[in-house]
Amino acid sequence: MPSMKDVAQIAGVSVSTVSRVINNSIPVDKRTRLRVEKAIRKLHYKPNLLAKGLRMRSGGIIGLVVPEIIHQTFVNFIHYVEEQIVDHGFDLILGNTNEDPEKEERFIDSLIRRNVDGIIFSRVSDQSRVFKILEKTNIPVVVVDRFLEKEHIPSIVLNNYKAGILAGSHLMSLDHKNIACITGPLNIALCRERLKGFKTILSENGILLPSGFIYEGDFKFESGIYAIKKFLSDGIKITSIWAQNDMMAIGALKELNKNHIRVPGDISLIGMDNISSSEMVTPSLTTIIQPFQEMCQKAVQVILNHIHKKEITLNRIVLEPSLIIRESTRPLKR
Amino acid sequence: MPSMKDVAQIAGVSVSTVSRVINNSIPVDKRTRLRVEKAIRKLHYKPNLLAKGLRMRSGGIIGLVVPEIIHQTFVNFIHYVEEQIVDHGFDLILGNTNEDPEKEERFIDSLIRRNVDGIIFSRVSDQSRVFKILEKTNIPVVVVDRFLEKEHIPSIVLNNYKAGILAGSHLMSLDHKNIACITGPLNIALCRERLKGFKTILSENGILLPSGFIYEGDFKFESGIYAIKKFLSDGIKITSIWAQNDMMAIGALKELNKNHIRVPGDISLIGMDNISSSEMVTPSLTTIIQPFQEMCQKAVQVILNHIHKKEITLNRIVLEPSLIIRESTRPLKR
DNA sequence: TTGTAAGCGTTATCAT
DNA sequence: ATGATAACGCTTACAA
């Protein structure tokens, strides 16, 4: 690979001049600029990014930390973050922590040592020790899909409370009164928020959500299956269910099918996330959409603002979910 | 961030000694080594990777090029490649080309300028100009899921012909004789291979696959829907279908459901890829498994071999598909 | 407008 | 066994 030196030699100038031409930082004489550009073309010269990054203390890289790769939510984050990032001339280093604090720490470490320009986390735990490490680096950081109570770190979150409201309202608008909920892990705040919104809107309309009507799952397909098994063996009478993500909703659908309970004929079903399978299954799922693309846009924006020393976002940015009605919900027949 | 200089100062040695301790390249006196290590711990010192990469002409990075991110096949590649790579101490830079040659070129360019240690492609086109560029760099390169005819670049591919054989054999073992196929884009070699295997095994058993029984799709959900619409409007009589990926199979399933054609009651259905939805739908899909993990392992292995100057793989490595039987196929009733 | 030279944080060569 | 020193390829005062 040719270096600036080579270009300088061919153009008959010094390396600083070449640098100036490339970054057009300082005015350069038209004629010499032309000579330099010609040399650059001739050699197919491209500045080395490590040298540049080393010198500028800025690697031209954004790190994205996900707790899992094979999971549509994070695939969305990866997709949209990549899209945003390359648009702004950065490269993306992807790291999967597998929820392992040690892997997480190693990855963050590596990012710091690469002079990254920013780090985007999706769904870290409050406990995560990495924030302590990052505090002393002034590397721009943002958390997506999770609000950290204690830390003063900007986060982009969904209005999960509202999601619960949307699900509940829709079901009630269809006249359902016997309603169940399959939640995600309740040690995750966003699951509690969703449930809270759901409960609130129901109770405001005089509908109770007994604890037996709530099944705590883990966001996986199997949870949906177990939930239905539980509901069935408990013999509770319900006409509708909200599952806090599509995966569990589809699990529920599968188990309902197996027991010859029709959706939406006997039971209306709502999911959340709008994963691709949600419109592929029969019946297609009524679900709640998270604006993933917008979340990632905001996340990258927060980083860029920080880099350019504009307003540093210290609070949270809240985005709104929306309902998409498909085939799995219908008015209660009397 | 502290540098070697800081460590050296505290330990009262020169930077070279610090470097030696870290890389234990050359023997260092036990006592000085201890002093240095203490200083390192005290400062939480970690070598800067850009400086190291610049000096060593090796960035400690592997680039992964995918044509698309939101697509289970590539999600698999991303997942397994990441897994492999960090195991070997590299970081992963991910680039999505969106099938756009210009984006592809920019990405490769960026990788080269970062002194990457290897590049893994998934499914590039034969036309791709980047290989010309890469030829002069002697950066290890490997292609997954695609065999490049012309170039002498190692590739990891599936035995797609065999996949066709597996699908056909399974259907015939269930006594099916009226068989249709929904293919991927036939300008992609692997689709032609799959079809060829399928046709071959059928004809060896005296079963014809008339052109009207073949629908050329594009691997997307909608293709499955259109295929069924076409078969139905053409009025062809079939009892089983192989779709060359699960996405299209699920589309077909959806459209069959809509037309009250039962799977597997009226029609047996096979997919390919074993995407997560394939066991979530009802009936769960009989499908063909690609050993994605193994493919990625081999890919990384090829890169590592090249790096360590061991045997440089110049040929293709072929891996075998396997059949997993679930609910969507059953013996033909007479 | 241009060149010289120092510095970013390493590793590697050559002395000592 | 250890230390200077050059070099990796770039940017940026400072000089000219």
XYZ file of C-alpha atoms (C1' of nucleotides) in Angstrom:
700
model
C 0.000 0.000 0.000
C 1.341 3.420 -0.911
C 1.707 6.026 1.802
C 1.672 9.794 1.831
C 5.375 9.741 1.411
C 5.027 8.041 -1.948
C 2.458 10.531 -3.073
C 4.593 13.414 -1.879
C 7.575 12.091 -3.728
C 5.745 11.709 -7.000
C 4.088 15.081 -6.718
C 7.333 16.680 -5.690
C 5.973 18.145 -2.482
C 6.161 17.424 1.216
C 3.842 15.087 3.075
C 2.202 17.980 4.877
C 1.072 19.406 1.589
C -0.411 16.092 0.620
C -2.220 15.990 3.934
C -3.552 19.467 3.324
C -4.838 18.564 -0.081
C -6.617 15.542 1.268
C -8.228 17.227 4.228
C -8.378 20.601 2.556
C -7.687 22.128 5.885
C -5.416 24.959 4.788
C -5.509 26.590 1.349
C -3.125 25.028 -1.129
C -1.987 26.487 -4.395
C -4.207 25.368 -7.229
C -1.357 24.057 -9.331
C 0.308 22.042 -6.625
C -3.058 20.691 -5.528
C -3.556 19.412 -9.051
C -0.162 17.746 -9.052
C -0.905 16.080 -5.756
C -4.312 14.886 -6.858
C -2.805 13.411 -9.963
C -0.264 11.510 -7.897
C -2.986 10.273 -5.607
C -4.958 8.919 -8.512
C -1.923 7.391 -10.060
C -1.083 5.441 -6.915
C -4.700 4.777 -5.932
C -3.637 6.224 -2.655
C -5.961 6.089 0.357
C -4.924 7.325 3.785
C -4.287 4.628 6.325
C -6.996 4.739 8.949
C -4.955 3.370 11.807
C -2.318 6.057 11.473
C -4.978 8.670 11.163
C -6.893 7.298 14.093
C -3.815 7.117 16.209
C -2.817 10.653 15.519
C -6.307 12.132 15.810
C -7.267 10.057 18.797
C -10.349 9.048 16.867
C -10.600 5.675 15.239
C -13.523 6.394 12.951
C -15.411 3.588 14.567
C -18.609 3.158 16.517
C -19.009 0.109 18.721
C -22.338 -1.619 19.071
C -22.905 -3.880 22.036
C -25.684 -6.421 21.904
C -26.528 -9.068 24.469
C -27.484 -11.521 21.763
C -27.363 -11.653 17.988
C -29.939 -14.228 17.037
C -32.928 -12.283 18.220
C -34.951 -10.122 15.928
C -34.902 -7.108 18.218
C -31.141 -6.949 18.161
C -30.973 -7.766 14.502
C -33.027 -4.635 14.025
C -30.612 -2.625 16.091
C -27.653 -3.990 14.198
C -29.276 -3.285 10.883
C -30.361 0.272 11.563
C -27.286 1.275 13.497
C -25.061 0.041 10.703
C -27.142 1.971 8.212
C -26.882 5.196 10.193
C -23.252 4.839 11.005
C -21.841 4.282 7.549
C -23.920 7.198 6.391
C -21.782 9.315 8.673
C -18.520 7.780 7.559
C -17.870 5.469 10.475
C -17.269 1.770 10.575
C -19.128 -0.546 12.878
C -17.550 -2.958 15.305
C -20.076 -5.410 16.589
C -19.800 -7.221 19.877
C -22.051 -9.844 21.365
C -21.824 -10.099 25.136
C -24.082 -13.078 25.569
C -25.059 -11.418 28.840
C -21.607 -12.311 30.111
C -20.097 -9.389 32.085
C -16.609 -10.596 31.336
C -17.147 -10.688 27.597
C -18.744 -7.307 27.856
C -15.778 -5.873 29.663
C -13.300 -7.333 27.219
C -15.220 -5.887 24.321
C -15.517 -2.395 25.779
C -11.868 -2.569 26.591
C -11.010 -3.378 23.035
C -13.167 -0.509 21.820
C -11.460 1.974 24.080
C -8.071 0.813 22.913
C -9.214 1.394 19.341
C -10.011 5.027 20.059
C -13.639 4.526 19.115
C -15.735 7.595 18.629
C -18.777 6.245 20.368
C -20.437 3.218 21.881
C -24.044 2.169 21.580
C -25.414 -0.309 24.066
C -28.615 -2.170 23.691
C -30.202 -3.390 26.868
C -27.350 -3.423 29.342
C -27.885 -4.245 32.912
C -27.816 -1.564 35.555
C -25.095 -3.500 37.312
C -22.780 -3.370 34.356
C -19.358 -2.355 35.522
C -18.312 -1.025 32.177
C -19.860 2.353 32.787
C -17.409 2.967 35.560
C -14.616 2.275 33.139
C -16.151 4.435 30.472
C -16.677 7.375 32.781
C -13.017 8.278 32.719
C -12.728 8.125 28.955
C -15.262 10.710 27.799
C -16.166 8.447 24.932
C -19.742 9.238 23.877
C -22.075 6.525 25.076
C -25.752 5.891 24.598
C -28.071 3.144 25.693
C -30.926 1.965 23.547
C -34.015 0.201 24.800
C -33.117 0.568 28.435
C -33.124 3.395 30.910
C -30.381 3.356 33.499
C -31.641 4.785 36.736
C -28.452 5.647 38.486
C -26.116 6.673 35.767
C -26.250 9.941 33.941
C -26.072 8.298 30.580
C -28.350 9.251 27.704
C -30.815 6.593 26.732
C -33.344 6.035 24.008
C -36.343 4.155 25.249
C -39.774 3.138 24.177
C -42.769 4.317 26.110
C -43.440 0.836 27.373
C -46.217 1.977 29.638
C -47.992 3.219 26.553
C -47.538 -0.137 24.891
C -49.525 -1.697 27.709
C -52.190 0.943 27.270
C -52.430 0.269 23.543
C -52.778 -3.466 24.022
C -55.365 -3.116 26.764
C -57.395 -0.486 24.961
C -57.545 -2.491 21.791
C -58.738 -5.586 23.581
C -61.358 -3.683 25.510
C -62.537 -1.898 22.400
C -63.350 -5.362 21.105
C -65.442 -5.982 24.210
C -63.078 -8.438 25.826
C -63.309 -8.653 29.580
C -61.447 -11.839 30.410
C -57.947 -10.893 29.589
C -54.607 -12.514 30.300
C -51.034 -11.355 29.897
C -47.802 -13.156 29.141
C -44.978 -10.940 30.301
C -41.241 -10.883 29.803
C -38.931 -11.343 32.785
C -40.307 -9.042 35.460
C -36.879 -8.185 36.758
C -36.521 -6.187 33.555
C -38.022 -2.754 34.115
C -39.514 -2.418 30.679
C -41.603 -5.526 31.263
C -42.933 -4.129 34.477
C -43.730 -0.885 32.698
C -45.638 -2.666 29.996
C -47.583 -4.621 32.532
C -48.303 -1.537 34.550
C -49.772 0.293 31.570
C -51.819 -2.753 30.713
C -53.184 -3.171 34.221
C -53.884 0.501 34.630
C -55.995 0.893 31.535
C -57.908 -2.276 32.339
C -58.656 -1.266 35.892
C -59.670 2.181 34.755
C -62.362 0.384 32.864
C -63.337 -1.837 35.703
C -61.492 -4.906 34.531
C -59.288 -6.815 36.882
C -56.120 -8.707 35.996
C -55.835 -11.374 38.689
C -52.368 -12.718 39.270
C -53.460 -16.074 37.910
C -54.027 -14.367 34.584
C -50.456 -13.226 34.396
C -47.731 -15.578 33.241
C -44.137 -14.482 33.544
C -42.188 -15.700 30.539
C -38.701 -15.035 29.223
C -39.461 -13.586 25.791
C -38.801 -16.927 24.125
C -41.111 -18.979 21.956
C -41.381 -21.712 24.562
C -42.718 -19.282 27.144
C -45.808 -18.840 25.032
C -46.358 -22.560 24.981
C -45.891 -22.936 28.730
C -48.177 -19.997 29.402
C -51.032 -21.597 27.520
C -50.406 -24.939 29.161
C -50.587 -23.204 32.522
C -53.740 -21.271 31.699
C -55.381 -24.420 30.430
C -54.456 -26.597 33.354
C -55.521 -23.876 35.750
C -58.791 -23.815 33.913
C -59.029 -20.046 33.800
C -61.553 -18.603 31.383
C -60.143 -16.029 29.045
C -61.076 -14.605 25.673
C -57.952 -12.652 24.940
C -54.246 -12.502 25.627
C -51.506 -9.960 25.298
C -48.036 -11.387 25.009
C -45.287 -8.860 25.584
C -43.462 -9.960 22.497
C -44.312 -11.697 19.247
C -42.131 -14.687 19.936
C -44.181 -15.661 22.960
C -47.395 -14.769 21.146
C -46.477 -17.175 18.391
C -45.651 -19.842 20.957
C -49.064 -19.282 22.483
C -50.660 -19.483 19.063
C -48.953 -22.755 18.401
C -50.138 -24.292 21.654
C -53.655 -22.941 21.192
C -53.756 -24.507 17.752
C -52.639 -27.757 19.233
C -55.546 -27.660 21.643
C -57.979 -26.778 18.885
C -58.643 -23.393 20.328
C -59.124 -21.009 17.451
C -57.459 -17.668 17.122
C -59.184 -15.273 16.854
C -62.382 -17.306 16.969
C -62.065 -18.361 20.587
C -59.236 -16.210 21.766
C -57.883 -12.917 20.512
C -54.137 -12.544 20.657
C -51.822 -9.554 20.573
C -48.057 -9.617 20.400
C -45.393 -6.965 20.331
C -42.377 -6.086 18.140
C -43.775 -6.755 14.690
C -41.133 -9.355 13.895
C -41.264 -10.729 10.401
C -42.896 -13.966 11.529
C -45.768 -12.013 12.987
C -47.262 -11.466 9.581
C -46.210 -14.828 8.277
C -48.145 -16.955 10.740
C -51.810 -17.762 10.315
C -53.649 -15.808 11.546
C -51.265 -12.913 11.170
C -50.644 -11.246 14.500
C -52.071 -8.007 15.719
C -49.047 -6.474 17.332
C -47.375 -3.412 18.732
C -44.688 -1.732 16.721
C -41.511 -0.346 18.169
C -39.925 2.364 16.033
C -36.562 0.621 15.871
C -35.261 2.670 13.016
C -36.054 5.916 14.759
C -34.500 4.633 17.960
C -31.246 3.940 16.166
C -31.327 7.246 14.370
C -31.669 9.054 17.676
C -28.946 6.949 19.208
C -26.471 7.815 16.498
C -27.571 11.424 16.646
C -26.837 11.574 20.351
C -23.357 10.226 19.720
C -22.699 12.684 16.916
C -23.891 15.604 18.985
C -21.555 14.582 21.718
C -18.659 14.266 19.297
C -19.286 17.684 17.856
C -19.641 19.131 21.310
C -23.130 20.251 20.613
C -25.750 19.750 23.249
C -24.896 16.641 25.171
C -28.015 14.666 25.828
C -28.081 13.667 29.430
C -31.666 12.601 29.707
C -33.739 10.008 28.116
C -35.456 10.246 24.812
C -38.811 8.507 24.760
C -40.395 7.194 21.603
C -43.938 6.040 21.126
C -45.182 2.580 20.158
C -48.097 2.053 17.824
C -50.666 -0.653 17.253
C -51.041 -2.596 14.053
C -54.228 -4.560 13.748
C -54.104 -7.783 11.789
C -56.012 -11.044 11.923
C -55.442 -12.373 15.417
C -57.866 -10.091 17.217
C -61.595 -9.701 16.703
C -64.644 -8.486 18.597
C -65.904 -10.795 21.290
C -68.891 -12.734 20.056
C -71.801 -12.892 22.449
C -5.383 6.706 28.703
C -1.922 5.802 29.948
C 0.694 4.753 27.436
C 3.769 2.597 27.624
C 5.770 5.652 28.424
C 3.823 6.162 31.629
C 4.302 2.571 32.619
C 7.992 2.764 31.838
C 8.399 5.864 33.923
C 6.677 4.396 36.946
C 8.553 1.134 36.685
C 11.796 2.971 36.092
C 12.596 1.177 32.857
C 12.499 1.953 29.158
C 9.492 1.477 26.936
C 11.157 -1.363 25.143
C 11.311 -3.308 28.362
C 7.644 -2.720 28.938
C 6.916 -3.957 25.464
C 8.979 -7.055 26.133
C 7.128 -7.792 29.309
C 3.797 -7.472 27.600
C 4.594 -9.588 24.599
C 7.104 -11.728 26.464
C 9.085 -11.883 23.294
C 12.543 -11.684 24.773
C 13.523 -12.877 28.286
C 13.301 -10.157 30.895
C 14.815 -10.204 34.354
C 12.334 -11.563 36.833
C 12.614 -8.605 39.178
C 12.180 -5.926 36.550
C 9.300 -7.858 35.055
C 7.583 -7.760 38.386
C 8.100 -4.021 38.677
C 6.676 -3.487 35.225
C 3.692 -5.676 35.880
C 2.967 -3.790 39.039
C 3.061 -0.485 37.183
C 0.751 -1.897 34.533
C -1.775 -2.915 37.138
C -1.510 0.369 38.907
C -2.294 2.348 35.779
C -4.770 -0.161 34.386
C -2.639 0.041 31.317
C -3.733 -1.623 28.097
C -1.771 -1.303 24.861
C -3.370 0.902 22.260
C -4.545 -1.222 19.384
C -4.229 1.376 16.676
C -0.565 1.970 17.430
C 0.035 -1.732 17.588
C -1.904 -2.335 14.407
C -0.063 0.409 12.622
C 3.308 -0.870 13.621
C 2.579 -4.531 13.062
C 0.624 -3.975 9.864
C -2.143 -6.019 11.382
C -5.212 -4.379 12.818
C -6.515 -7.298 14.814
C -9.726 -7.133 12.882
C -11.697 -9.389 10.596
C -14.202 -7.851 8.203
C -17.467 -9.553 7.443
C -19.332 -8.557 4.322
C -23.011 -9.366 4.029
C -25.397 -8.382 1.259
C -28.218 -7.891 3.729
C -28.626 -7.925 7.482
C -32.304 -8.567 8.043
C -32.302 -12.077 6.683
C -31.921 -15.094 8.857
C -29.209 -16.671 6.761
C -26.926 -13.702 7.199
C -27.869 -13.288 10.808
C -26.544 -16.789 11.240
C -23.311 -15.884 9.532
C -22.914 -12.771 11.635
C -23.597 -14.686 14.799
C -21.250 -17.566 14.211
C -18.479 -15.553 12.641
C -18.502 -13.165 15.584
C -18.355 -16.121 17.935
C -15.379 -17.642 16.163
C -13.510 -14.431 15.712
C -13.533 -13.142 19.268
C -12.452 -16.583 20.343
C -9.287 -15.931 18.418
C -8.799 -12.454 19.758
C -10.004 -10.441 16.791
C -12.681 -7.822 16.567
C -15.385 -7.881 13.961
C -16.202 -5.072 11.590
C -19.527 -5.664 9.936
C -20.506 -4.222 6.596
C -23.778 -4.464 4.760
C -23.496 -3.939 1.025
C -27.163 -4.029 0.193
C -26.022 -5.622 -3.035
C -24.659 -2.233 -4.020
C -21.217 -2.582 -5.652
C -20.289 0.924 -4.637
C -21.044 0.360 -0.969
C -19.170 -2.902 -1.208
C -16.137 -1.216 -2.625
C -16.153 1.536 -0.029
C -16.360 -1.018 2.726
C -13.535 -3.179 1.448
C -11.503 -0.083 0.982
C -12.037 0.890 4.550
C -11.047 -2.574 5.704
C -7.819 -2.490 3.757
C -6.965 0.889 5.199
C -7.511 -0.554 8.656
C -4.918 -3.265 8.055
C -7.485 -5.993 8.602
C -6.238 -9.510 9.032
C -8.889 -11.114 6.922
C -12.147 -10.643 5.092
C -15.103 -12.990 4.971
C -17.656 -12.572 2.240
C -21.045 -14.109 2.175
C -22.630 -14.521 -1.180
C -20.790 -12.048 -3.338
C -21.409 -11.811 -6.995
C -18.926 -13.170 -9.463
C -18.774 -9.743 -11.047
C -17.615 -8.088 -7.877
C -14.688 -5.857 -8.647
C -13.353 -5.936 -5.133
C -11.413 -9.110 -5.717
C -9.233 -7.325 -8.200
C -8.442 -4.781 -5.531
C -7.830 -7.421 -2.928
C -5.506 -9.415 -5.129
C -2.691 -6.950 -4.641
C -3.020 -6.829 -0.893
C -2.482 -10.438 0.120
C -5.147 -10.033 2.780
C -6.641 -13.460 3.496
C -10.062 -13.733 1.924
C -12.728 -16.384 1.995
C -16.194 -16.626 0.551
C -19.016 -18.377 2.329
C -22.080 -19.819 0.665
C -20.903 -19.083 -2.809
C -18.371 -20.579 -5.126
C -16.566 -18.195 -7.415
C -15.814 -19.852 -10.687
C -13.094 -17.708 -12.065
C -11.180 -16.569 -9.077
C -8.756 -18.648 -7.102
C -10.354 -17.715 -3.822
C -11.170 -20.275 -1.155
C -14.857 -20.801 -0.594
C -17.026 -22.681 1.833
C -20.157 -23.968 0.214
C -23.047 -26.227 0.888
C -23.636 -29.254 -1.251
C -26.720 -27.721 -2.746
C -27.163 -30.539 -5.214
C -27.455 -32.865 -2.260
C -30.107 -30.622 -0.721
C -32.239 -31.223 -3.796
C -31.647 -34.933 -3.473
C -32.692 -34.931 0.172
C -35.893 -33.032 -0.512
C -36.818 -35.208 -3.479
C -36.012 -38.467 -1.745
C -38.029 -37.589 1.299
C -41.076 -36.692 -0.761
C -40.814 -39.842 -2.822
C -40.346 -41.976 0.255
C -43.757 -40.713 1.277
C -45.156 -41.888 -2.031
C -45.658 -38.489 -3.529
C -45.608 -38.361 -7.298
C -47.075 -34.980 -8.110
C -44.389 -32.716 -6.921
C -43.737 -29.023 -7.383
C -40.805 -26.789 -6.582
C -40.511 -23.151 -5.635
C -36.974 -22.079 -6.427
C -34.847 -19.080 -5.557
C -33.611 -16.793 -8.335
C -32.268 -19.108 -10.996
C -29.474 -16.751 -11.917
C -27.948 -17.748 -8.607
C -25.940 -20.904 -9.113
C -26.843 -22.491 -5.805
C -30.511 -22.371 -6.746
C -29.820 -24.106 -10.005
C -27.788 -26.709 -8.153
C -30.605 -27.373 -5.735
C -33.077 -27.718 -8.544
C -30.761 -29.977 -10.473
C -30.399 -32.365 -7.553
C -34.123 -32.344 -7.035
C -34.919 -33.014 -10.681
C -32.270 -35.692 -10.971
C -33.452 -37.798 -8.081
C -37.042 -37.498 -9.225
C -36.322 -38.511 -12.764
C -34.191 -41.388 -11.571
C -37.368 -42.638 -10.026
C -39.466 -42.007 -13.051
C -41.024 -38.809 -11.876
C -41.120 -35.800 -14.120
C -40.951 -32.193 -13.030
C -42.719 -30.294 -15.819
C -41.795 -26.636 -16.135
C -45.282 -25.656 -15.042
C -44.509 -27.286 -11.697
C -41.567 -25.018 -11.111
C -42.041 -21.505 -9.829
C -39.075 -19.190 -9.739
C -39.243 -17.045 -6.635
C -36.848 -14.645 -4.965
C -36.417 -16.266 -1.538
C -38.927 -13.893 0.004
C -42.133 -14.690 1.852
C -44.282 -13.224 -0.910
C -42.803 -15.577 -3.479
C -44.416 -18.456 -1.648
C -47.773 -16.762 -1.842
C -47.439 -15.995 -5.523
C -46.291 -19.508 -6.269
C -49.406 -21.019 -4.749
C -51.608 -18.495 -6.499
C -49.976 -19.485 -9.759
C -50.263 -23.219 -9.159
C -53.901 -22.802 -8.200
C -54.869 -20.631 -11.121
C -53.020 -22.967 -13.485
C -55.022 -25.764 -11.963
C -52.070 -28.127 -11.693
C -52.543 -31.128 -9.443
C -49.881 -31.585 -6.845
C -49.586 -33.307 -3.490
C -46.273 -31.918 -2.362
C -43.963 -28.954 -2.693
C -40.362 -28.209 -1.988
C -39.597 -24.552 -1.445
C -35.900 -23.741 -1.643
C -36.041 -21.767 1.561
C -38.259 -21.616 4.618
C -39.392 -18.086 3.994
C -41.057 -19.077 0.735
C -42.356 -22.284 2.272
C -44.063 -20.294 4.983
C -45.509 -17.954 2.386
C -46.855 -20.971 0.562
C -48.245 -22.331 3.792
C -50.036 -19.076 4.456
C -51.636 -19.015 1.024
C -52.595 -22.690 1.197
C -54.259 -22.037 4.559
C -56.136 -19.177 3.014
C -57.465 -21.494 0.352
C -58.400 -24.127 2.906
C -55.870 -26.544 1.569
C -54.492 -28.459 4.518
C -50.833 -29.041 5.161
C -49.862 -31.814 5.396
C -53.364 -33.239 4.877
C -53.698 -32.207 1.264
C -50.213 -31.075 0.474
C -46.866 -31.940 2.015
C -44.412 -29.079 2.246
C -40.647 -28.913 2.692
C -38.577 -25.818 3.228
C -34.896 -25.164 3.666
C -32.685 -23.343 6.172
C -34.350 -24.255 9.446
C -35.043 -20.640 10.347
C -36.579 -20.109 13.746
C -40.035 -19.526 12.297
C -39.940 -22.914 10.680
C -40.673 -24.639 13.946
C -42.941 -21.909 15.167
C -45.527 -22.136 12.431
C -48.321 -24.678 12.469
C -47.667 -27.229 11.186
C -43.987 -26.977 11.921
C -41.946 -27.271 8.760
C -40.004 -30.245 7.582
C -36.868 -28.588 6.324
C -33.271 -28.923 5.255
C -30.555 -27.798 7.587
C -27.468 -25.959 6.518
C -24.551 -26.326 8.927
C -24.068 -22.594 9.331
C -21.926 -22.879 12.400
C -19.576 -25.291 10.758
C -19.421 -23.125 7.659
C -18.312 -20.177 9.738
C -15.828 -22.250 11.673
C -14.227 -23.385 8.461
C -14.242 -19.870 7.087
C -12.391 -18.498 10.071
C -10.058 -21.467 9.994
C -9.149 -20.763 6.415
C -8.327 -17.186 7.322
C -6.235 -18.219 10.299
C -4.320 -20.766 8.277
C -3.536 -18.142 5.741
C -2.397 -15.714 8.431
C -0.117 -18.276 9.976
C 1.223 -19.212 6.594
C 0.074 -22.739 6.976
C -1.584 -24.449 4.060
C -3.435 -21.840 2.101
C -6.745 -23.223 1.007
C -7.222 -22.551 -2.642
C -10.134 -24.792 -3.321
C -13.591 -25.088 -2.094
C -14.728 -26.791 1.023
C -18.064 -28.506 0.663
C -20.354 -29.200 3.594
C -23.367 -31.455 3.663
C -26.995 -30.525 4.333
C -29.322 -32.695 6.354
C -33.034 -33.262 6.560
C -35.151 -32.610 9.607
C -38.606 -34.084 9.516
C -41.362 -32.228 11.304
C -45.086 -31.895 10.826
C -45.516 -30.505 7.348
C -44.859 -33.693 5.443
C -46.729 -36.982 5.613
C -47.283 -40.070 3.484
C -49.628 -39.646 0.571
C -53.027 -41.050 1.423
C -54.604 -43.099 -1.279
C 1.665 28.856 0.186
C 4.877 25.382 1.586
C 8.325 22.652 4.323
C 10.339 20.923 8.755
C 9.740 18.435 12.648
C 7.419 16.694 16.621
C 4.225 13.513 18.251
C 0.337 9.815 18.396
C 1.737 4.590 20.948
C 3.611 0.728 19.488
C 7.481 -2.850 17.912
C 12.063 -4.070 16.299
C 16.906 -3.288 15.412
C 21.065 -2.374 17.184
C 24.131 -1.242 20.718
C 25.658 -1.675 25.319
C 19.115 -8.204 30.164
C 18.235 -3.472 29.015
C 18.114 1.085 26.598
C 18.211 4.277 22.485
C 16.346 4.915 18.335
C 14.056 4.380 13.998
C 9.940 3.304 11.878
C 4.776 2.445 11.085
C 1.610 6.684 8.399
C -0.579 10.295 9.623
C -1.688 15.608 11.464
C -0.294 20.036 13.033
C 2.202 23.758 15.158
C 5.949 26.462 13.835
C 9.124 28.437 10.500
C 10.307 30.125 6.304
